């Protein structure tokens, strides 16, 4: 088959090439053979994913190493504007990130939603990846297009060890998104009482209001999170503060 170069770059109905498949599966021998016989290293499928994206998705760092030697584009973007770095971070492919970083101009590159690789690592709960990225200068307080920071995602998703790691690296505990939600609002909304405790211990504003005038206590009440309510009350939250519609927290309970 490899005697005919048109076969080397054959694509299926999703425009995935043989190199896409070999990269995802981690078959280094086939990857090398395809490239030696003229396979297009930066070919894109219908989602604009390159073989490098696919190798990073499955954590096949040996394939990543080969693709980089053949000048794979580390800045290639898929339809969501995600680079191989975003994909590797989301899939906890630390060894792939180690190989990518020396080739990058900007470790804080953002996707279509404004998310950095750190946002993706945090959202998916990958502590080791988060620590590695922070070590290499990822912006801790970077905002996505809705002004959400890494700490918002960690607090909402219940990734409490990541919350601690971000705070240890001086993440702003009172940072606000576009609707003025703080990480404490996010933790209260998801019922994450341990994270609520962590944030309070770190000195966050327990009375912060979002754009609707709601404090974390209001959010906990509205979402039916009794343990969070108890934790907030134990920390002397203002029970008499009014909701934007002039309802008190006591009425909501």
PDB file of C-alpha atoms in Angstrom:
ATOM      1  CA  UNK A   1       0.000   0.000   0.000  1.00  0.00           C
ATOM      2  CA  UNK A   2       2.772   2.450   0.924  1.00  0.00           C
ATOM      3  CA  UNK A   3       4.220   2.260  -2.557  1.00  0.00           C
ATOM      4  CA  UNK A   4       1.444   4.635  -3.637  1.00  0.00           C
ATOM      5  CA  UNK A   5       1.632   8.007  -1.896  1.00  0.00           C
ATOM      6  CA  UNK A   6      -2.045   8.789  -2.410  1.00  0.00           C
ATOM      7  CA  UNK A   7      -2.837   5.844  -0.108  1.00  0.00           C
ATOM      8  CA  UNK A   8      -0.629   7.219   2.655  1.00  0.00           C
ATOM      9  CA  UNK A   9      -2.909  10.239   3.008  1.00  0.00           C
ATOM     10  CA  UNK A  10      -6.197   8.378   2.639  1.00  0.00           C
ATOM     11  CA  UNK A  11      -9.007   9.845   4.748  1.00  0.00           C
ATOM     12  CA  UNK A  12     -12.283   8.409   6.000  1.00  0.00           C
ATOM     13  CA  UNK A  13     -15.642  10.211   5.867  1.00  0.00           C
ATOM     14  CA  UNK A  14     -14.622  12.269   8.917  1.00  0.00           C
ATOM     15  CA  UNK A  15     -11.426  13.254   7.069  1.00  0.00           C
ATOM     16  CA  UNK A  16      -9.306  11.322   9.564  1.00  0.00           C
ATOM     17  CA  UNK A  17      -6.104  10.075   7.995  1.00  0.00           C
ATOM     18  CA  UNK A  18      -4.143   6.920   8.654  1.00  0.00           C
ATOM     19  CA  UNK A  19      -1.737   9.085  10.624  1.00  0.00           C
ATOM     20  CA  UNK A  20      -4.593  10.328  12.823  1.00  0.00           C
ATOM     21  CA  UNK A  21      -5.483   6.731  13.660  1.00  0.00           C
ATOM     22  CA  UNK A  22      -1.919   5.602  14.310  1.00  0.00           C
ATOM     23  CA  UNK A  23      -1.204   8.666  16.459  1.00  0.00           C
ATOM     24  CA  UNK A  24      -4.275   8.108  18.614  1.00  0.00           C
ATOM     25  CA  UNK A  25      -3.497   4.413  19.057  1.00  0.00           C
ATOM     26  CA  UNK A  26       0.123   5.125  19.910  1.00  0.00           C
ATOM     27  CA  UNK A  27       1.650   2.895  17.249  1.00  0.00           C
ATOM     28  CA  UNK A  28       5.055   4.523  16.874  1.00  0.00           C
ATOM     29  CA  UNK A  29       6.287   2.143  14.172  1.00  0.00           C
ATOM     30  CA  UNK A  30       3.323   2.868  11.911  1.00  0.00           C
ATOM     31  CA  UNK A  31       3.514   6.602  12.614  1.00  0.00           C
ATOM     32  CA  UNK A  32       7.177   6.636  11.609  1.00  0.00           C
ATOM     33  CA  UNK A  33       6.508   4.520   8.521  1.00  0.00           C
ATOM     34  CA  UNK A  34       3.663   6.760   7.351  1.00  0.00           C
ATOM     35  CA  UNK A  35       5.734   9.901   7.801  1.00  0.00           C
ATOM     36  CA  UNK A  36       8.721   8.400   5.999  1.00  0.00           C
ATOM     37  CA  UNK A  37       6.426   7.659   3.077  1.00  0.00           C
ATOM     38  CA  UNK A  38       5.003  11.161   2.799  1.00  0.00           C
ATOM     39  CA  UNK A  39       2.052  11.301   5.178  1.00  0.00           C
ATOM     40  CA  UNK A  40       0.951  14.880   5.834  1.00  0.00           C
ATOM     41  CA  UNK A  41       1.987  15.593   9.414  1.00  0.00           C
ATOM     42  CA  UNK A  42      -0.476  18.476   9.899  1.00  0.00           C
ATOM     43  CA  UNK A  43      -3.512  17.014   8.143  1.00  0.00           C
ATOM     44  CA  UNK A  44      -6.845  17.999   9.700  1.00  0.00           C
ATOM     45  CA  UNK A  45     -10.071  16.074  10.093  1.00  0.00           C
ATOM     46  CA  UNK A  46     -13.572  17.581  10.052  1.00  0.00           C
ATOM     47  CA  UNK A  47     -13.072  18.857  13.597  1.00  0.00           C
ATOM     48  CA  UNK A  48      -9.728  20.358  12.501  1.00  0.00           C
ATOM     49  CA  UNK A  49      -7.874  17.962  14.775  1.00  0.00           C
ATOM     50  CA  UNK A  50      -4.339  17.113  13.685  1.00  0.00           C
ATOM     51  CA  UNK A  51      -2.456  13.885  14.433  1.00  0.00           C
ATOM     52  CA  UNK A  52      -0.687  15.840  17.195  1.00  0.00           C
ATOM     53  CA  UNK A  53      -4.048  16.673  18.786  1.00  0.00           C
ATOM     54  CA  UNK A  54      -4.978  12.984  18.632  1.00  0.00           C
ATOM     55  CA  UNK A  55      -1.714  11.796  20.182  1.00  0.00           C
ATOM     56  CA  UNK A  56      -2.116  14.300  23.021  1.00  0.00           C
ATOM     57  CA  UNK A  57      -5.703  13.188  23.578  1.00  0.00           C
ATOM     58  CA  UNK A  58      -4.613   9.618  24.221  1.00  0.00           C
ATOM     59  CA  UNK A  59      -1.420  10.584  26.053  1.00  0.00           C
ATOM     60  CA  UNK A  60       0.927   8.921  23.585  1.00  0.00           C
ATOM     61  CA  UNK A  61       4.034  10.978  24.284  1.00  0.00           C
ATOM     62  CA  UNK A  62       6.298   8.773  22.153  1.00  0.00           C
ATOM     63  CA  UNK A  63       4.138   9.626  19.152  1.00  0.00           C
ATOM     64  CA  UNK A  64       4.175  13.307  20.125  1.00  0.00           C
ATOM     65  CA  UNK A  65       7.973  13.170  20.104  1.00  0.00           C
ATOM     66  CA  UNK A  66       8.006  11.690  16.600  1.00  0.00           C
ATOM     67  CA  UNK A  67       5.466  14.179  15.248  1.00  0.00           C
ATOM     68  CA  UNK A  68       7.429  17.111  16.633  1.00  0.00           C
ATOM     69  CA  UNK A  69      10.576  15.825  14.933  1.00  0.00           C
ATOM     70  CA  UNK A  70       8.617  15.912  11.683  1.00  0.00           C
ATOM     71  CA  UNK A  71       7.621  19.554  12.316  1.00  0.00           C
ATOM     72  CA  UNK A  72       4.087  19.049  13.579  1.00  0.00           C
ATOM     73  CA  UNK A  73       2.433  22.404  14.289  1.00  0.00           C
ATOM     74  CA  UNK A  74       2.184  22.850  18.077  1.00  0.00           C
ATOM     75  CA  UNK A  75      -0.063  25.873  17.516  1.00  0.00           C
ATOM     76  CA  UNK A  76      -2.602  24.097  15.295  1.00  0.00           C
ATOM     77  CA  UNK A  77      -6.188  24.801  16.333  1.00  0.00           C
ATOM     78  CA  UNK A  78      -9.284  22.671  16.094  1.00  0.00           C
ATOM     79  CA  UNK A  79     -12.775  24.085  15.514  1.00  0.00           C
ATOM     80  CA  UNK A  80     -12.930  25.113  19.183  1.00  0.00           C
ATOM     81  CA  UNK A  81      -9.546  26.839  18.745  1.00  0.00           C
ATOM     82  CA  UNK A  82      -7.956  24.317  21.064  1.00  0.00           C
ATOM     83  CA  UNK A  83      -4.287  23.586  20.521  1.00  0.00           C
ATOM     84  CA  UNK A  84      -2.579  20.267  21.306  1.00  0.00           C
ATOM     85  CA  UNK A  85      -1.608  21.849  24.646  1.00  0.00           C
ATOM     86  CA  UNK A  86      -5.273  22.342  25.584  1.00  0.00           C
ATOM     87  CA  UNK A  87      -6.026  18.740  24.649  1.00  0.00           C
ATOM     88  CA  UNK A  88      -3.068  17.350  26.587  1.00  0.00           C
ATOM     89  CA  UNK A  89      -3.980  19.382  29.675  1.00  0.00           C
ATOM     90  CA  UNK A  90      -7.605  18.247  29.566  1.00  0.00           C
ATOM     91  CA  UNK A  91      -6.510  14.608  29.366  1.00  0.00           C
ATOM     92  CA  UNK A  92      -3.779  14.741  32.032  1.00  0.00           C
ATOM     93  CA  UNK A  93      -1.083  13.919  29.485  1.00  0.00           C
ATOM     94  CA  UNK A  94       1.775  15.415  31.509  1.00  0.00           C
ATOM     95  CA  UNK A  95       4.547  13.824  29.454  1.00  0.00           C
ATOM     96  CA  UNK A  96       3.006  15.214  26.277  1.00  0.00           C
ATOM     97  CA  UNK A  97       2.947  18.696  27.801  1.00  0.00           C
ATOM     98  CA  UNK A  98       6.619  18.309  28.760  1.00  0.00           C
ATOM     99  CA  UNK A  99       7.416  17.748  25.088  1.00  0.00           C
ATOM    100  CA  UNK A 100       5.192  20.579  23.829  1.00  0.00           C
ATOM    101  CA  UNK A 101       6.314  23.379  26.149  1.00  0.00           C
ATOM    102  CA  UNK A 102       9.801  23.949  24.630  1.00  0.00           C
ATOM    103  CA  UNK A 103       8.118  24.581  21.264  1.00  0.00           C
ATOM    104  CA  UNK A 104       5.499  27.054  22.524  1.00  0.00           C
ATOM    105  CA  UNK A 105       5.566  30.816  22.213  1.00  0.00           C
ATOM    106  CA  UNK A 106       2.756  31.300  24.745  1.00  0.00           C
ATOM    107  CA  UNK A 107       1.712  28.789  27.399  1.00  0.00           C
ATOM    108  CA  UNK A 108      -1.382  30.912  28.131  1.00  0.00           C
ATOM    109  CA  UNK A 109      -2.868  30.625  24.650  1.00  0.00           C
ATOM    110  CA  UNK A 110      -6.684  30.611  24.779  1.00  0.00           C
ATOM    111  CA  UNK A 111      -9.350  28.643  22.937  1.00  0.00           C
ATOM    112  CA  UNK A 112     -12.594  29.990  21.452  1.00  0.00           C
ATOM    113  CA  UNK A 113     -14.106  30.285  24.937  1.00  0.00           C
ATOM    114  CA  UNK A 114     -11.070  32.106  26.297  1.00  0.00           C
ATOM    115  CA  UNK A 115      -9.875  29.110  28.304  1.00  0.00           C
ATOM    116  CA  UNK A 116      -6.198  28.373  28.854  1.00  0.00           C
ATOM    117  CA  UNK A 117      -4.636  24.958  29.328  1.00  0.00           C
ATOM    118  CA  UNK A 118      -4.855  25.540  33.093  1.00  0.00           C
ATOM    119  CA  UNK A 119      -8.614  26.074  32.854  1.00  0.00           C
ATOM    120  CA  UNK A 120      -8.929  22.701  31.115  1.00  0.00           C
ATOM    121  CA  UNK A 121      -6.702  20.900  33.608  1.00  0.00           C
ATOM    122  CA  UNK A 122      -8.604  22.380  36.554  1.00  0.00           C
ATOM    123  CA  UNK A 123     -12.042  21.662  35.107  1.00  0.00           C
ATOM    124  CA  UNK A 124     -11.147  18.011  34.616  1.00  0.00           C
ATOM    125  CA  UNK A 125      -9.629  17.660  38.078  1.00  0.00           C
ATOM    126  CA  UNK A 126      -6.029  16.899  37.116  1.00  0.00           C
ATOM    127  CA  UNK A 127      -3.979  18.041  40.124  1.00  0.00           C
ATOM    128  CA  UNK A 128      -0.610  16.843  38.808  1.00  0.00           C
ATOM    129  CA  UNK A 129      -1.182  18.638  35.518  1.00  0.00           C
ATOM    130  CA  UNK A 130      -2.227  21.837  37.297  1.00  0.00           C
ATOM    131  CA  UNK A 131       0.893  21.815  39.445  1.00  0.00           C
ATOM    132  CA  UNK A 132       3.086  21.206  36.409  1.00  0.00           C
ATOM    133  CA  UNK A 133       1.510  24.032  34.400  1.00  0.00           C
ATOM    134  CA  UNK A 134       1.757  26.482  37.298  1.00  0.00           C
ATOM    135  CA  UNK A 135       5.426  25.571  37.621  1.00  0.00           C
ATOM    136  CA  UNK A 136       5.921  26.755  34.032  1.00  0.00           C
ATOM    137  CA  UNK A 137       4.198  30.083  34.492  1.00  0.00           C
ATOM    138  CA  UNK A 138       0.559  29.539  33.601  1.00  0.00           C
ATOM    139  CA  UNK A 139      -1.477  32.592  34.589  1.00  0.00           C
ATOM    140  CA  UNK A 140      -3.324  31.622  37.790  1.00  0.00           C
ATOM    141  CA  UNK A 141      -5.950  34.356  37.515  1.00  0.00           C
ATOM    142  CA  UNK A 142      -6.492  34.227  33.745  1.00  0.00           C
ATOM    143  CA  UNK A 143     -10.122  34.791  32.697  1.00  0.00           C
ATOM    144  CA  UNK A 144     -12.184  33.013  30.075  1.00  0.00           C
ATOM    145  CA  UNK A 145     -14.697  34.973  27.973  1.00  0.00           C
ATOM    146  CA  UNK A 146     -17.173  34.941  30.862  1.00  0.00           C
ATOM    147  CA  UNK A 147     -14.456  36.180  33.241  1.00  0.00           C
ATOM    148  CA  UNK A 148     -14.341  32.822  35.032  1.00  0.00           C
ATOM    149  CA  UNK A 149     -11.009  31.931  36.591  1.00  0.00           C
ATOM    150  CA  UNK A 150      -9.450  28.564  37.345  1.00  0.00           C
ATOM    151  CA  UNK A 151     -10.538  28.899  40.980  1.00  0.00           C
ATOM    152  CA  UNK A 152     -14.188  29.263  39.931  1.00  0.00           C
ATOM    153  CA  UNK A 153     -14.033  25.946  38.075  1.00  0.00           C
ATOM    154  CA  UNK A 154     -12.172  24.139  40.849  1.00  0.00           C
ATOM    155  CA  UNK A 155     -14.631  25.354  43.492  1.00  0.00           C
ATOM    156  CA  UNK A 156     -17.719  24.452  41.469  1.00  0.00           C
ATOM    157  CA  UNK A 157     -16.460  21.037  40.382  1.00  0.00           C
ATOM    158  CA  UNK A 158     -15.371  20.056  43.889  1.00  0.00           C
ATOM    159  CA  UNK A 159     -11.689  19.667  43.092  1.00  0.00           C
ATOM    160  CA  UNK A 160     -10.625  20.721  46.565  1.00  0.00           C
ATOM    161  CA  UNK A 161      -6.952  19.750  46.346  1.00  0.00           C
ATOM    162  CA  UNK A 162      -6.695  21.922  43.252  1.00  0.00           C
ATOM    163  CA  UNK A 163      -8.421  24.745  45.137  1.00  0.00           C
ATOM    164  CA  UNK A 164      -5.702  24.462  47.798  1.00  0.00           C
ATOM    165  CA  UNK A 165      -2.951  24.368  45.162  1.00  0.00           C
ATOM    166  CA  UNK A 166      -4.288  27.480  43.426  1.00  0.00           C
ATOM    167  CA  UNK A 167      -4.580  29.374  46.707  1.00  0.00           C
ATOM    168  CA  UNK A 168      -1.021  28.333  47.598  1.00  0.00           C
ATOM    169  CA  UNK A 169       0.067  29.979  44.328  1.00  0.00           C
ATOM    170  CA  UNK A 170      -1.710  33.215  45.307  1.00  0.00           C
ATOM    171  CA  UNK A 171      -4.937  32.788  43.373  1.00  0.00           C
ATOM    172  CA  UNK A 172      -7.338  35.619  44.244  1.00  0.00           C
ATOM    173  CA  UNK A 173     -10.026  34.063  46.469  1.00  0.00           C
ATOM    174  CA  UNK A 174     -12.434  36.958  45.834  1.00  0.00           C
ATOM    175  CA  UNK A 175     -12.068  37.035  42.066  1.00  0.00           C
ATOM    176  CA  UNK A 176     -15.361  37.666  40.227  1.00  0.00           C
ATOM    177  CA  UNK A 177     -16.766  36.484  36.917  1.00  0.00           C
ATOM    178  CA  UNK A 178     -18.917  38.496  34.506  1.00  0.00           C
ATOM    179  CA  UNK A 179     -21.960  38.104  36.773  1.00  0.00           C
ATOM    180  CA  UNK A 180     -19.896  38.901  39.888  1.00  0.00           C
ATOM    181  CA  UNK A 181     -19.921  35.329  41.178  1.00  0.00           C
ATOM    182  CA  UNK A 182     -16.936  34.532  43.402  1.00  0.00           C
ATOM    183  CA  UNK A 183     -15.430  31.069  43.948  1.00  0.00           C
ATOM    184  CA  UNK A 184     -17.410  30.969  47.209  1.00  0.00           C
ATOM    185  CA  UNK A 185     -20.628  31.472  45.242  1.00  0.00           C
ATOM    186  CA  UNK A 186     -19.541  28.600  42.973  1.00  0.00           C
ATOM    187  CA  UNK A 187     -18.775  26.279  45.879  1.00  0.00           C
ATOM    188  CA  UNK A 188     -22.071  27.169  47.565  1.00  0.00           C
ATOM    189  CA  UNK A 189     -24.022  26.491  44.362  1.00  0.00           C
ATOM    190  CA  UNK A 190     -22.631  22.968  44.069  1.00  0.00           C
ATOM    191  CA  UNK A 191     -22.958  22.151  47.766  1.00  0.00           C
ATOM    192  CA  UNK A 192     -19.211  21.785  48.182  1.00  0.00           C
ATOM    193  CA  UNK A 193     -19.001  22.396  51.931  1.00  0.00           C
ATOM    194  CA  UNK A 194     -15.321  21.429  52.187  1.00  0.00           C
ATOM    195  CA  UNK A 195     -14.409  23.989  49.563  1.00  0.00           C
ATOM    196  CA  UNK A 196     -16.548  26.592  51.324  1.00  0.00           C
ATOM    197  CA  UNK A 197     -14.496  25.942  54.463  1.00  0.00           C
ATOM    198  CA  UNK A 198     -11.200  26.150  52.539  1.00  0.00           C
ATOM    199  CA  UNK A 199     -12.142  29.476  50.951  1.00  0.00           C
ATOM    200  CA  UNK A 200     -13.324  30.972  54.243  1.00  0.00           C
ATOM    201  CA  UNK A 201     -10.084  29.875  55.914  1.00  0.00           C
ATOM    202  CA  UNK A 202      -8.220  31.614  53.082  1.00  0.00           C
ATOM    203  CA  UNK A 203      -9.988  34.866  53.935  1.00  0.00           C
ATOM    204  CA  UNK A 204     -12.604  35.184  51.194  1.00  0.00           C
ATOM    205  CA  UNK A 205     -15.459  37.687  51.420  1.00  0.00           C
ATOM    206  CA  UNK A 206     -18.354  35.711  52.891  1.00  0.00           C
ATOM    207  CA  UNK A 207     -20.828  38.517  52.090  1.00  0.00           C
ATOM    208  CA  UNK A 208     -19.862  39.080  48.438  1.00  0.00           C
ATOM    209  CA  UNK A 209     -22.835  39.862  46.168  1.00  0.00           C
ATOM    210  CA  UNK A 210     -23.302  38.745  42.585  1.00  0.00           C
ATOM    211  CA  UNK A 211     -24.959  40.906  39.929  1.00  0.00           C
ATOM    212  CA  UNK A 212     -28.381  39.840  41.249  1.00  0.00           C
ATOM    213  CA  UNK A 213     -27.554  40.895  44.789  1.00  0.00           C
ATOM    214  CA  UNK A 214     -27.199  37.328  46.038  1.00  0.00           C
ATOM    215  CA  UNK A 215     -24.562  36.325  48.584  1.00  0.00           C
ATOM    216  CA  UNK A 216     -23.150  32.781  48.853  1.00  0.00           C
ATOM    217  CA  UNK A 217     -25.748  32.143  51.574  1.00  0.00           C
ATOM    218  CA  UNK A 218     -28.557  33.065  49.187  1.00  0.00           C
ATOM    219  CA  UNK A 219     -27.070  30.739  46.569  1.00  0.00           C
ATOM    220  CA  UNK A 220     -26.832  27.871  49.061  1.00  0.00           C
ATOM    221  CA  UNK A 221     -30.476  28.382  50.042  1.00  0.00           C
ATOM    222  CA  UNK A 222     -31.675  28.584  46.454  1.00  0.00           C
ATOM    223  CA  UNK A 223     -29.831  25.359  45.603  1.00  0.00           C
ATOM    224  CA  UNK A 224     -30.899  23.449  48.705  1.00  0.00           C
ATOM    225  CA  UNK A 225     -27.469  22.942  50.252  1.00  0.00           C
ATOM    226  CA  UNK A 226     -28.053  22.641  54.036  1.00  0.00           C
ATOM    227  CA  UNK A 227     -24.469  21.729  54.947  1.00  0.00           C
ATOM    228  CA  UNK A 228     -23.172  24.815  53.181  1.00  0.00           C
ATOM    229  CA  UNK A 229     -25.808  26.934  54.931  1.00  0.00           C
ATOM    230  CA  UNK A 230     -24.678  25.512  58.273  1.00  0.00           C
ATOM    231  CA  UNK A 231     -21.018  26.222  57.483  1.00  0.00           C
ATOM    232  CA  UNK A 232     -21.767  29.806  56.479  1.00  0.00           C
ATOM    233  CA  UNK A 233     -23.877  30.433  59.585  1.00  0.00           C
ATOM    234  CA  UNK A 234     -21.092  28.981  61.737  1.00  0.00           C
ATOM    235  CA  UNK A 235     -18.843  31.641  60.257  1.00  0.00           C
ATOM    236  CA  UNK A 236     -21.237  34.416  61.259  1.00  0.00           C
ATOM    237  CA  UNK A 237     -22.749  35.197  57.896  1.00  0.00           C
ATOM    238  CA  UNK A 238     -25.335  37.985  57.953  1.00  0.00           C
ATOM    239  CA  UNK A 239     -28.724  36.243  58.196  1.00  0.00           C
ATOM    240  CA  UNK A 240     -30.639  39.472  57.800  1.00  0.00           C
ATOM    241  CA  UNK A 241     -29.234  40.437  54.391  1.00  0.00           C
ATOM    242  CA  UNK A 242     -32.002  40.833  51.851  1.00  0.00           C
ATOM    243  CA  UNK A 243     -32.305  39.166  48.479  1.00  0.00           C
ATOM    244  CA  UNK A 244     -32.642  41.432  45.484  1.00  0.00           C
ATOM    245  CA  UNK A 245     -36.400  40.758  45.553  1.00  0.00           C
ATOM    246  CA  UNK A 246     -36.587  41.827  49.221  1.00  0.00           C
ATOM    247  CA  UNK A 247     -36.879  38.250  50.499  1.00  0.00           C
ATOM    248  CA  UNK A 248     -34.717  37.352  53.455  1.00  0.00           C
ATOM    249  CA  UNK A 249     -32.668  34.211  53.696  1.00  0.00           C
ATOM    250  CA  UNK A 250     -34.965  33.014  56.466  1.00  0.00           C
ATOM    251  CA  UNK A 251     -37.984  33.246  54.138  1.00  0.00           C
ATOM    252  CA  UNK A 252     -36.115  31.270  51.468  1.00  0.00           C
ATOM    253  CA  UNK A 253     -35.303  28.493  53.907  1.00  0.00           C
TER     254      UNK A 253
END
